[in-house]
């Protein structure tokens, strides 16, 4: 069945039942803030971009306040390749020198973020892009290896605070805020921050009802080779076990760690969704069954 003809295939009763199923969720979440970590295929495939951003527009239209923290890893990688640079990651974190932070700022602030806001405006909502360094405050990240050896990631920051007033003003004016994963230090330096962690910090600071991660996997899998092994609900203990087994590894580690931190800080719900699935946001938020993985403590 072609998606464009889906509504035509439904009976009037089926169409009404879809709206009625969504109604209690619309009522429950009205005026709540949803922080959405937008990245992966959902922001790279043109068809998925349209579907995902239209879903976000619909959330705003029914009274929810979406706040987007966007990624941009593949856009950064392509820009690096053009300059003959090779990306380097340690524990899922991009090692960032002074040359690279300038490139990242250019890609995120002049290309990726403004384009997302522009698309949302084209789809009928009001969106504003704000560079993350105008919102987030950071300190240089001082990481230590398991052996206790200091690790230098370069211009990578850990977020220590945020100026929420510009965002709250936008949300109260029915605007959708689009924020990049950058932060500013006290000395004026700009730091690259992990977008998953930035989304978690934002959800914590702004007291979001939901934190939603759009990923390139079908939620969290018990077996990463089996896309049907999605775990519907997972807690801290189960996450630790999957880490020990190496099932949760690499870039998924900061995702799940930041999800747990958000829950500890009072965020009501955290979800991991497959951003490659059309309308994943609406299916998770407005249906009884849902389609992703919910993180609980």
PDB file of C-alpha atoms in Angstrom:
ATOM      1  CA  UNK A   1       0.000   0.000   0.000  1.00  0.00           C
ATOM      2  CA  UNK A   2       1.428   3.368  -0.973  1.00  0.00           C
ATOM      3  CA  UNK A   3       1.668   5.771   1.932  1.00  0.00           C
ATOM      4  CA  UNK A   4      -0.007   8.529  -0.038  1.00  0.00           C
ATOM      5  CA  UNK A   5      -3.128   6.357  -0.446  1.00  0.00           C
ATOM      6  CA  UNK A   6      -3.219   5.092   3.143  1.00  0.00           C
ATOM      7  CA  UNK A   7      -5.976   7.441   4.314  1.00  0.00           C
ATOM      8  CA  UNK A   8      -8.116   6.535   1.302  1.00  0.00           C
ATOM      9  CA  UNK A   9      -7.933   2.844   2.286  1.00  0.00           C
ATOM     10  CA  UNK A  10      -9.324   3.483   5.777  1.00  0.00           C
ATOM     11  CA  UNK A  11     -12.997   3.351   6.617  1.00  0.00           C
ATOM     12  CA  UNK A  12     -14.546   6.414   8.286  1.00  0.00           C
ATOM     13  CA  UNK A  13     -14.654   4.459  11.561  1.00  0.00           C
ATOM     14  CA  UNK A  14     -10.934   3.646  11.334  1.00  0.00           C
ATOM     15  CA  UNK A  15     -10.074   7.276  10.674  1.00  0.00           C
ATOM     16  CA  UNK A  16     -12.074   8.386  13.700  1.00  0.00           C
ATOM     17  CA  UNK A  17     -10.494   5.698  15.911  1.00  0.00           C
ATOM     18  CA  UNK A  18      -7.012   7.033  15.093  1.00  0.00           C
ATOM     19  CA  UNK A  19      -7.975  10.498  16.324  1.00  0.00           C
ATOM     20  CA  UNK A  20      -9.692   9.103  19.421  1.00  0.00           C
ATOM     21  CA  UNK A  21      -6.642   7.020  20.338  1.00  0.00           C
ATOM     22  CA  UNK A  22      -4.469  10.136  20.126  1.00  0.00           C
ATOM     23  CA  UNK A  23      -6.855  12.382  22.100  1.00  0.00           C
ATOM     24  CA  UNK A  24      -5.843  11.443  25.684  1.00  0.00           C
ATOM     25  CA  UNK A  25      -2.174  11.886  24.795  1.00  0.00           C
ATOM     26  CA  UNK A  26      -2.822  15.305  23.262  1.00  0.00           C
ATOM     27  CA  UNK A  27      -4.659  16.330  26.427  1.00  0.00           C
ATOM     28  CA  UNK A  28      -1.957  14.903  28.697  1.00  0.00           C
ATOM     29  CA  UNK A  29       1.008  16.515  26.956  1.00  0.00           C
ATOM     30  CA  UNK A  30      -0.492  19.905  26.034  1.00  0.00           C
ATOM     31  CA  UNK A  31       1.908  22.732  26.991  1.00  0.00           C
ATOM     32  CA  UNK A  32       4.599  20.211  27.943  1.00  0.00           C
ATOM     33  CA  UNK A  33       8.134  20.580  26.599  1.00  0.00           C
ATOM     34  CA  UNK A  34       9.547  17.716  24.527  1.00  0.00           C
ATOM     35  CA  UNK A  35      13.295  17.826  23.914  1.00  0.00           C
ATOM     36  CA  UNK A  36      14.062  15.954  20.698  1.00  0.00           C
ATOM     37  CA  UNK A  37      17.593  14.856  19.828  1.00  0.00           C
ATOM     38  CA  UNK A  38      17.387  15.012  16.035  1.00  0.00           C
ATOM     39  CA  UNK A  39      20.113  13.198  14.143  1.00  0.00           C
ATOM     40  CA  UNK A  40      21.061  10.206  12.025  1.00  0.00           C
ATOM     41  CA  UNK A  41      19.086   9.171   8.948  1.00  0.00           C
ATOM     42  CA  UNK A  42      16.113  11.269  10.058  1.00  0.00           C
ATOM     43  CA  UNK A  43      18.068  14.422   9.190  1.00  0.00           C
ATOM     44  CA  UNK A  44      19.989  13.080   6.187  1.00  0.00           C
ATOM     45  CA  UNK A  45      17.440  11.277   3.998  1.00  0.00           C
ATOM     46  CA  UNK A  46      15.306  13.969   2.262  1.00  0.00           C
ATOM     47  CA  UNK A  47      12.064  11.976   2.580  1.00  0.00           C
ATOM     48  CA  UNK A  48      12.665  11.266   6.258  1.00  0.00           C
ATOM     49  CA  UNK A  49      13.593  14.903   6.860  1.00  0.00           C
ATOM     50  CA  UNK A  50      10.212  16.004   5.565  1.00  0.00           C
ATOM     51  CA  UNK A  51       8.240  13.378   7.489  1.00  0.00           C
ATOM     52  CA  UNK A  52      10.103  13.977  10.756  1.00  0.00           C
ATOM     53  CA  UNK A  53       9.899  17.758  10.626  1.00  0.00           C
ATOM     54  CA  UNK A  54       6.217  17.659   9.652  1.00  0.00           C
ATOM     55  CA  UNK A  55       5.622  15.445  12.685  1.00  0.00           C
ATOM     56  CA  UNK A  56       7.351  18.045  14.864  1.00  0.00           C
ATOM     57  CA  UNK A  57       5.168  20.753  13.301  1.00  0.00           C
ATOM     58  CA  UNK A  58       2.106  18.684  14.193  1.00  0.00           C
ATOM     59  CA  UNK A  59       3.302  18.362  17.801  1.00  0.00           C
ATOM     60  CA  UNK A  60       3.451  22.143  18.042  1.00  0.00           C
ATOM     61  CA  UNK A  61       0.045  22.485  16.382  1.00  0.00           C
ATOM     62  CA  UNK A  62      -1.644  20.392  19.101  1.00  0.00           C
ATOM     63  CA  UNK A  63      -0.111  22.423  21.916  1.00  0.00           C
ATOM     64  CA  UNK A  64       3.133  20.571  22.665  1.00  0.00           C
ATOM     65  CA  UNK A  65       6.379  22.578  22.814  1.00  0.00           C
ATOM     66  CA  UNK A  66       9.071  20.772  20.787  1.00  0.00           C
ATOM     67  CA  UNK A  67      12.673  21.853  21.359  1.00  0.00           C
ATOM     68  CA  UNK A  68      15.216  20.380  18.959  1.00  0.00           C
ATOM     69  CA  UNK A  69      18.853  19.635  19.733  1.00  0.00           C
ATOM     70  CA  UNK A  70      20.309  18.614  16.394  1.00  0.00           C
ATOM     71  CA  UNK A  71      23.316  16.523  15.516  1.00  0.00           C
ATOM     72  CA  UNK A  72      25.325  16.763  12.344  1.00  0.00           C
ATOM     73  CA  UNK A  73      28.048  14.138  12.507  1.00  0.00           C
ATOM     74  CA  UNK A  74      27.853  13.087   8.871  1.00  0.00           C
ATOM     75  CA  UNK A  75      27.779  16.698   7.686  1.00  0.00           C
ATOM     76  CA  UNK A  76      30.914  17.360   9.743  1.00  0.00           C
ATOM     77  CA  UNK A  77      32.590  14.215   8.397  1.00  0.00           C
ATOM     78  CA  UNK A  78      31.904  15.287   4.812  1.00  0.00           C
ATOM     79  CA  UNK A  79      33.288  18.763   5.460  1.00  0.00           C
ATOM     80  CA  UNK A  80      36.388  17.199   7.036  1.00  0.00           C
ATOM     81  CA  UNK A  81      36.874  14.904   4.065  1.00  0.00           C
ATOM     82  CA  UNK A  82      36.840  17.885   1.704  1.00  0.00           C
ATOM     83  CA  UNK A  83      39.687  19.367   3.735  1.00  0.00           C
ATOM     84  CA  UNK A  84      41.604  16.096   3.869  1.00  0.00           C
ATOM     85  CA  UNK A  85      40.916  15.544   7.575  1.00  0.00           C
ATOM     86  CA  UNK A  86      40.042  12.201   9.174  1.00  0.00           C
ATOM     87  CA  UNK A  87      37.598  11.985  12.095  1.00  0.00           C
ATOM     88  CA  UNK A  88      38.798  10.339  15.308  1.00  0.00           C
ATOM     89  CA  UNK A  89      36.480   9.082  18.028  1.00  0.00           C
ATOM     90  CA  UNK A  90      37.248   7.771  21.506  1.00  0.00           C
ATOM     91  CA  UNK A  91      34.371   6.180  23.451  1.00  0.00           C
ATOM     92  CA  UNK A  92      31.933   7.712  20.979  1.00  0.00           C
ATOM     93  CA  UNK A  93      33.312  11.253  21.485  1.00  0.00           C
ATOM     94  CA  UNK A  94      34.822  13.214  18.582  1.00  0.00           C
ATOM     95  CA  UNK A  95      38.367  14.396  19.320  1.00  0.00           C
ATOM     96  CA  UNK A  96      38.372  18.108  18.376  1.00  0.00           C
ATOM     97  CA  UNK A  97      41.380  20.371  17.805  1.00  0.00           C
ATOM     98  CA  UNK A  98      41.298  24.140  17.200  1.00  0.00           C
ATOM     99  CA  UNK A  99      41.043  23.815  13.413  1.00  0.00           C
ATOM    100  CA  UNK A 100      38.224  21.320  13.708  1.00  0.00           C
ATOM    101  CA  UNK A 101      36.128  23.338  16.183  1.00  0.00           C
ATOM    102  CA  UNK A 102      36.089  26.227  13.693  1.00  0.00           C
ATOM    103  CA  UNK A 103      34.923  23.851  10.966  1.00  0.00           C
ATOM    104  CA  UNK A 104      32.274  22.314  13.219  1.00  0.00           C
ATOM    105  CA  UNK A 105      30.931  25.737  14.171  1.00  0.00           C
ATOM    106  CA  UNK A 106      30.691  26.710  10.511  1.00  0.00           C
ATOM    107  CA  UNK A 107      28.906  23.490   9.513  1.00  0.00           C
ATOM    108  CA  UNK A 108      26.425  23.498  12.395  1.00  0.00           C
ATOM    109  CA  UNK A 109      25.729  27.239  12.616  1.00  0.00           C
ATOM    110  CA  UNK A 110      25.661  28.147   8.933  1.00  0.00           C
ATOM    111  CA  UNK A 111      24.414  24.964   7.319  1.00  0.00           C
ATOM    112  CA  UNK A 112      22.704  22.329   9.444  1.00  0.00           C
ATOM    113  CA  UNK A 113      20.793  24.304  12.095  1.00  0.00           C
ATOM    114  CA  UNK A 114      19.494  27.109   9.853  1.00  0.00           C
ATOM    115  CA  UNK A 115      18.358  24.558   7.270  1.00  0.00           C
ATOM    116  CA  UNK A 116      16.290  22.675   9.855  1.00  0.00           C
ATOM    117  CA  UNK A 117      14.605  25.894  11.003  1.00  0.00           C
ATOM    118  CA  UNK A 118      13.961  26.926   7.400  1.00  0.00           C
ATOM    119  CA  UNK A 119      12.272  23.598   6.609  1.00  0.00           C
ATOM    120  CA  UNK A 120      10.041  23.832   9.672  1.00  0.00           C
ATOM    121  CA  UNK A 121       8.984  27.317   8.591  1.00  0.00           C
ATOM    122  CA  UNK A 122       8.194  25.990   5.114  1.00  0.00           C
ATOM    123  CA  UNK A 123       5.938  23.361   6.687  1.00  0.00           C
ATOM    124  CA  UNK A 124       3.823  25.984   8.413  1.00  0.00           C
ATOM    125  CA  UNK A 125       5.246  26.401  11.909  1.00  0.00           C
ATOM    126  CA  UNK A 126       7.533  29.101  13.310  1.00  0.00           C
ATOM    127  CA  UNK A 127      11.098  28.034  14.036  1.00  0.00           C
ATOM    128  CA  UNK A 128      14.252  29.863  15.081  1.00  0.00           C
ATOM    129  CA  UNK A 129      17.795  28.509  15.055  1.00  0.00           C
ATOM    130  CA  UNK A 130      19.984  29.429  18.030  1.00  0.00           C
ATOM    131  CA  UNK A 131      23.681  28.465  18.084  1.00  0.00           C
ATOM    132  CA  UNK A 132      24.304  26.314  21.127  1.00  0.00           C
ATOM    133  CA  UNK A 133      27.129  28.544  22.341  1.00  0.00           C
ATOM    134  CA  UNK A 134      24.530  31.272  22.939  1.00  0.00           C
ATOM    135  CA  UNK A 135      22.640  28.933  25.297  1.00  0.00           C
ATOM    136  CA  UNK A 136      25.020  26.439  26.878  1.00  0.00           C
ATOM    137  CA  UNK A 137      27.925  27.175  29.232  1.00  0.00           C
ATOM    138  CA  UNK A 138      30.708  24.627  29.383  1.00  0.00           C
ATOM    139  CA  UNK A 139      34.015  23.684  30.875  1.00  0.00           C
ATOM    140  CA  UNK A 140      36.722  21.762  29.071  1.00  0.00           C
ATOM    141  CA  UNK A 141      36.068  18.075  29.497  1.00  0.00           C
ATOM    142  CA  UNK A 142      38.650  16.432  31.727  1.00  0.00           C
ATOM    143  CA  UNK A 143      38.268  12.735  31.042  1.00  0.00           C
ATOM    144  CA  UNK A 144      40.196   9.882  32.627  1.00  0.00           C
ATOM    145  CA  UNK A 145      40.682   6.401  31.169  1.00  0.00           C
ATOM    146  CA  UNK A 146      39.822   3.209  33.062  1.00  0.00           C
ATOM    147  CA  UNK A 147      43.522   3.027  33.974  1.00  0.00           C
ATOM    148  CA  UNK A 148      43.366   6.505  35.517  1.00  0.00           C
ATOM    149  CA  UNK A 149      45.284   8.179  32.693  1.00  0.00           C
ATOM    150  CA  UNK A 150      44.126  11.728  31.738  1.00  0.00           C
ATOM    151  CA  UNK A 151      42.615  11.876  28.231  1.00  0.00           C
ATOM    152  CA  UNK A 152      42.662  15.015  26.101  1.00  0.00           C
ATOM    153  CA  UNK A 153      39.723  15.336  23.700  1.00  0.00           C
ATOM    154  CA  UNK A 154      40.691  18.881  22.736  1.00  0.00           C
ATOM    155  CA  UNK A 155      37.895  21.420  22.319  1.00  0.00           C
ATOM    156  CA  UNK A 156      35.257  19.146  23.796  1.00  0.00           C
ATOM    157  CA  UNK A 157      33.193  20.545  26.626  1.00  0.00           C
ATOM    158  CA  UNK A 158      31.038  19.341  29.451  1.00  0.00           C
ATOM    159  CA  UNK A 159      27.900  21.450  29.895  1.00  0.00           C
ATOM    160  CA  UNK A 160      27.606  23.094  33.308  1.00  0.00           C
ATOM    161  CA  UNK A 161      24.687  25.477  32.768  1.00  0.00           C
ATOM    162  CA  UNK A 162      22.415  27.222  30.299  1.00  0.00           C
ATOM    163  CA  UNK A 163      20.669  30.523  29.686  1.00  0.00           C
ATOM    164  CA  UNK A 164      17.070  29.389  29.301  1.00  0.00           C
ATOM    165  CA  UNK A 165      15.419  32.791  28.886  1.00  0.00           C
ATOM    166  CA  UNK A 166      15.787  33.016  25.071  1.00  0.00           C
ATOM    167  CA  UNK A 167      14.340  29.517  24.735  1.00  0.00           C
ATOM    168  CA  UNK A 168      11.434  30.070  27.117  1.00  0.00           C
ATOM    169  CA  UNK A 169      10.567  33.294  25.317  1.00  0.00           C
ATOM    170  CA  UNK A 170      10.453  31.429  22.002  1.00  0.00           C
ATOM    171  CA  UNK A 171       8.393  28.550  23.389  1.00  0.00           C
ATOM    172  CA  UNK A 172       5.880  30.925  24.986  1.00  0.00           C
ATOM    173  CA  UNK A 173       5.543  32.588  21.586  1.00  0.00           C
ATOM    174  CA  UNK A 174       4.721  29.253  19.931  1.00  0.00           C
ATOM    175  CA  UNK A 175       8.099  29.048  18.213  1.00  0.00           C
ATOM    176  CA  UNK A 176      10.081  25.837  17.795  1.00  0.00           C
ATOM    177  CA  UNK A 177      13.660  26.334  18.956  1.00  0.00           C
ATOM    178  CA  UNK A 178      16.451  24.572  17.050  1.00  0.00           C
ATOM    179  CA  UNK A 179      19.740  24.438  18.987  1.00  0.00           C
ATOM    180  CA  UNK A 180      23.164  23.176  17.905  1.00  0.00           C
ATOM    181  CA  UNK A 181      25.438  21.034  20.137  1.00  0.00           C
ATOM    182  CA  UNK A 182      28.006  23.723  20.893  1.00  0.00           C
ATOM    183  CA  UNK A 183      28.797  25.550  24.143  1.00  0.00           C
ATOM    184  CA  UNK A 184      30.874  28.498  25.320  1.00  0.00           C
ATOM    185  CA  UNK A 185      33.493  28.518  28.069  1.00  0.00           C
ATOM    186  CA  UNK A 186      34.133  31.371  30.497  1.00  0.00           C
ATOM    187  CA  UNK A 187      37.183  32.440  28.452  1.00  0.00           C
ATOM    188  CA  UNK A 188      35.098  32.650  25.264  1.00  0.00           C
ATOM    189  CA  UNK A 189      36.304  29.405  23.700  1.00  0.00           C
ATOM    190  CA  UNK A 190      33.683  27.396  21.849  1.00  0.00           C
ATOM    191  CA  UNK A 191      33.482  23.707  22.653  1.00  0.00           C
ATOM    192  CA  UNK A 192      32.020  20.804  20.770  1.00  0.00           C
ATOM    193  CA  UNK A 193      29.579  18.902  22.990  1.00  0.00           C
ATOM    194  CA  UNK A 194      28.019  15.525  22.386  1.00  0.00           C
ATOM    195  CA  UNK A 195      24.524  16.172  21.013  1.00  0.00           C
ATOM    196  CA  UNK A 196      22.987  13.345  23.047  1.00  0.00           C
ATOM    197  CA  UNK A 197      24.438  14.799  26.235  1.00  0.00           C
ATOM    198  CA  UNK A 198      23.353  18.312  25.200  1.00  0.00           C
ATOM    199  CA  UNK A 199      19.785  17.056  24.724  1.00  0.00           C
ATOM    200  CA  UNK A 200      19.848  15.403  28.150  1.00  0.00           C
ATOM    201  CA  UNK A 201      21.183  18.553  29.826  1.00  0.00           C
ATOM    202  CA  UNK A 202      18.573  20.677  28.081  1.00  0.00           C
ATOM    203  CA  UNK A 203      15.768  18.348  29.164  1.00  0.00           C
ATOM    204  CA  UNK A 204      17.085  18.546  32.731  1.00  0.00           C
ATOM    205  CA  UNK A 205      17.473  22.340  32.806  1.00  0.00           C
ATOM    206  CA  UNK A 206      14.151  23.140  31.155  1.00  0.00           C
ATOM    207  CA  UNK A 207      12.183  20.438  33.051  1.00  0.00           C
ATOM    208  CA  UNK A 208      10.967  18.642  29.936  1.00  0.00           C
ATOM    209  CA  UNK A 209       8.153  16.110  30.065  1.00  0.00           C
ATOM    210  CA  UNK A 210       9.877  13.936  27.481  1.00  0.00           C
ATOM    211  CA  UNK A 211      13.355  13.450  26.080  1.00  0.00           C
ATOM    212  CA  UNK A 212      13.325  11.649  22.741  1.00  0.00           C
ATOM    213  CA  UNK A 213      16.359  10.364  20.871  1.00  0.00           C
ATOM    214  CA  UNK A 214      15.997   9.654  17.152  1.00  0.00           C
ATOM    215  CA  UNK A 215      18.595   7.007  16.302  1.00  0.00           C
ATOM    216  CA  UNK A 216      19.601   4.737  13.423  1.00  0.00           C
ATOM    217  CA  UNK A 217      18.546   1.589  15.262  1.00  0.00           C
ATOM    218  CA  UNK A 218      15.224   0.063  16.231  1.00  0.00           C
ATOM    219  CA  UNK A 219      15.437   1.356  19.777  1.00  0.00           C
ATOM    220  CA  UNK A 220      17.824  -0.586  22.025  1.00  0.00           C
ATOM    221  CA  UNK A 221      18.414  -4.151  20.857  1.00  0.00           C
ATOM    222  CA  UNK A 222      19.164  -7.226  22.969  1.00  0.00           C
ATOM    223  CA  UNK A 223      21.124  -8.510  19.953  1.00  0.00           C
ATOM    224  CA  UNK A 224      22.515  -5.784  17.709  1.00  0.00           C
ATOM    225  CA  UNK A 225      22.516  -8.228  14.771  1.00  0.00           C
ATOM    226  CA  UNK A 226      18.792  -8.866  15.159  1.00  0.00           C
ATOM    227  CA  UNK A 227      16.637  -5.788  14.420  1.00  0.00           C
ATOM    228  CA  UNK A 228      13.622  -7.627  15.863  1.00  0.00           C
ATOM    229  CA  UNK A 229      15.220  -7.948  19.316  1.00  0.00           C
ATOM    230  CA  UNK A 230      14.049  -4.502  20.425  1.00  0.00           C
ATOM    231  CA  UNK A 231      13.699  -4.068  24.172  1.00  0.00           C
ATOM    232  CA  UNK A 232      10.467  -2.185  24.936  1.00  0.00           C
ATOM    233  CA  UNK A 233      11.508  -1.048  28.430  1.00  0.00           C
ATOM    234  CA  UNK A 234      15.015  -1.172  29.906  1.00  0.00           C
ATOM    235  CA  UNK A 235      16.346  -0.126  33.311  1.00  0.00           C
ATOM    236  CA  UNK A 236      19.727   0.906  34.672  1.00  0.00           C
ATOM    237  CA  UNK A 237      20.698  -2.619  35.757  1.00  0.00           C
ATOM    238  CA  UNK A 238      19.888  -4.089  32.343  1.00  0.00           C
ATOM    239  CA  UNK A 239      21.838  -1.290  30.653  1.00  0.00           C
ATOM    240  CA  UNK A 240      24.898  -2.090  32.790  1.00  0.00           C
ATOM    241  CA  UNK A 241      24.642  -5.753  31.804  1.00  0.00           C
ATOM    242  CA  UNK A 242      24.443  -4.914  28.084  1.00  0.00           C
ATOM    243  CA  UNK A 243      27.488  -2.658  28.470  1.00  0.00           C
ATOM    244  CA  UNK A 244      29.444  -5.498  30.092  1.00  0.00           C
ATOM    245  CA  UNK A 245      28.500  -7.789  27.210  1.00  0.00           C
ATOM    246  CA  UNK A 246      29.595  -5.179  24.674  1.00  0.00           C
ATOM    247  CA  UNK A 247      26.097  -4.924  23.208  1.00  0.00           C
ATOM    248  CA  UNK A 248      25.835  -1.287  24.242  1.00  0.00           C
ATOM    249  CA  UNK A 249      29.093   0.247  23.049  1.00  0.00           C
ATOM    250  CA  UNK A 250      30.643   3.161  21.161  1.00  0.00           C
ATOM    251  CA  UNK A 251      28.288   6.041  20.456  1.00  0.00           C
ATOM    252  CA  UNK A 252      25.412   4.304  22.255  1.00  0.00           C
ATOM    253  CA  UNK A 253      27.188   4.671  25.618  1.00  0.00           C
ATOM    254  CA  UNK A 254      26.802   8.471  25.940  1.00  0.00           C
ATOM    255  CA  UNK A 255      23.207   8.101  24.727  1.00  0.00           C
ATOM    256  CA  UNK A 256      22.109   5.724  27.472  1.00  0.00           C
ATOM    257  CA  UNK A 257      24.204   7.447  30.149  1.00  0.00           C
ATOM    258  CA  UNK A 258      22.667  10.812  29.297  1.00  0.00           C
ATOM    259  CA  UNK A 259      19.192   9.248  29.278  1.00  0.00           C
ATOM    260  CA  UNK A 260      19.671   7.942  32.814  1.00  0.00           C
ATOM    261  CA  UNK A 261      21.017  11.316  33.960  1.00  0.00           C
ATOM    262  CA  UNK A 262      17.899  13.041  32.601  1.00  0.00           C
ATOM    263  CA  UNK A 263      15.613  10.646  34.468  1.00  0.00           C
ATOM    264  CA  UNK A 264      17.557  11.167  37.690  1.00  0.00           C
ATOM    265  CA  UNK A 265      17.059  14.918  37.236  1.00  0.00           C
ATOM    266  CA  UNK A 266      13.281  14.575  36.998  1.00  0.00           C
ATOM    267  CA  UNK A 267      12.532  14.268  33.270  1.00  0.00           C
ATOM    268  CA  UNK A 268       9.356  12.188  33.160  1.00  0.00           C
ATOM    269  CA  UNK A 269      10.000   9.939  30.156  1.00  0.00           C
ATOM    270  CA  UNK A 270      12.966   9.080  27.926  1.00  0.00           C
ATOM    271  CA  UNK A 271      12.528   7.242  24.625  1.00  0.00           C
ATOM    272  CA  UNK A 272      14.850   5.868  21.949  1.00  0.00           C
ATOM    273  CA  UNK A 273      13.153   5.740  18.545  1.00  0.00           C
ATOM    274  CA  UNK A 274      14.184   4.486  15.127  1.00  0.00           C
ATOM    275  CA  UNK A 275      14.448   7.719  13.160  1.00  0.00           C
ATOM    276  CA  UNK A 276      14.476   5.715   9.924  1.00  0.00           C
ATOM    277  CA  UNK A 277      10.838   4.764  10.500  1.00  0.00           C
ATOM    278  CA  UNK A 278       8.437   7.276   8.936  1.00  0.00           C
ATOM    279  CA  UNK A 279       6.384   9.102  11.584  1.00  0.00           C
ATOM    280  CA  UNK A 280       8.187   7.366  14.466  1.00  0.00           C
ATOM    281  CA  UNK A 281       7.524  10.375  16.704  1.00  0.00           C
ATOM    282  CA  UNK A 282       3.762  10.311  16.226  1.00  0.00           C
ATOM    283  CA  UNK A 283       3.550   6.538  16.575  1.00  0.00           C
ATOM    284  CA  UNK A 284       5.432   6.632  19.873  1.00  0.00           C
ATOM    285  CA  UNK A 285       3.676   9.640  21.390  1.00  0.00           C
ATOM    286  CA  UNK A 286       0.085   9.232  20.246  1.00  0.00           C
ATOM    287  CA  UNK A 287      -0.531   5.462  20.180  1.00  0.00           C
ATOM    288  CA  UNK A 288      -1.170   3.027  23.020  1.00  0.00           C
ATOM    289  CA  UNK A 289       1.511   0.536  22.003  1.00  0.00           C
ATOM    290  CA  UNK A 290       4.435   2.762  20.995  1.00  0.00           C
ATOM    291  CA  UNK A 291       7.325   1.638  18.817  1.00  0.00           C
ATOM    292  CA  UNK A 292      10.590   2.431  20.621  1.00  0.00           C
ATOM    293  CA  UNK A 293      12.518   1.697  23.813  1.00  0.00           C
ATOM    294  CA  UNK A 294      11.633   3.482  27.032  1.00  0.00           C
ATOM    295  CA  UNK A 295      14.440   4.016  29.557  1.00  0.00           C
ATOM    296  CA  UNK A 296      13.558   3.745  33.251  1.00  0.00           C
ATOM    297  CA  UNK A 297      15.641   3.866  36.435  1.00  0.00           C
TER     298      UNK A 297
END
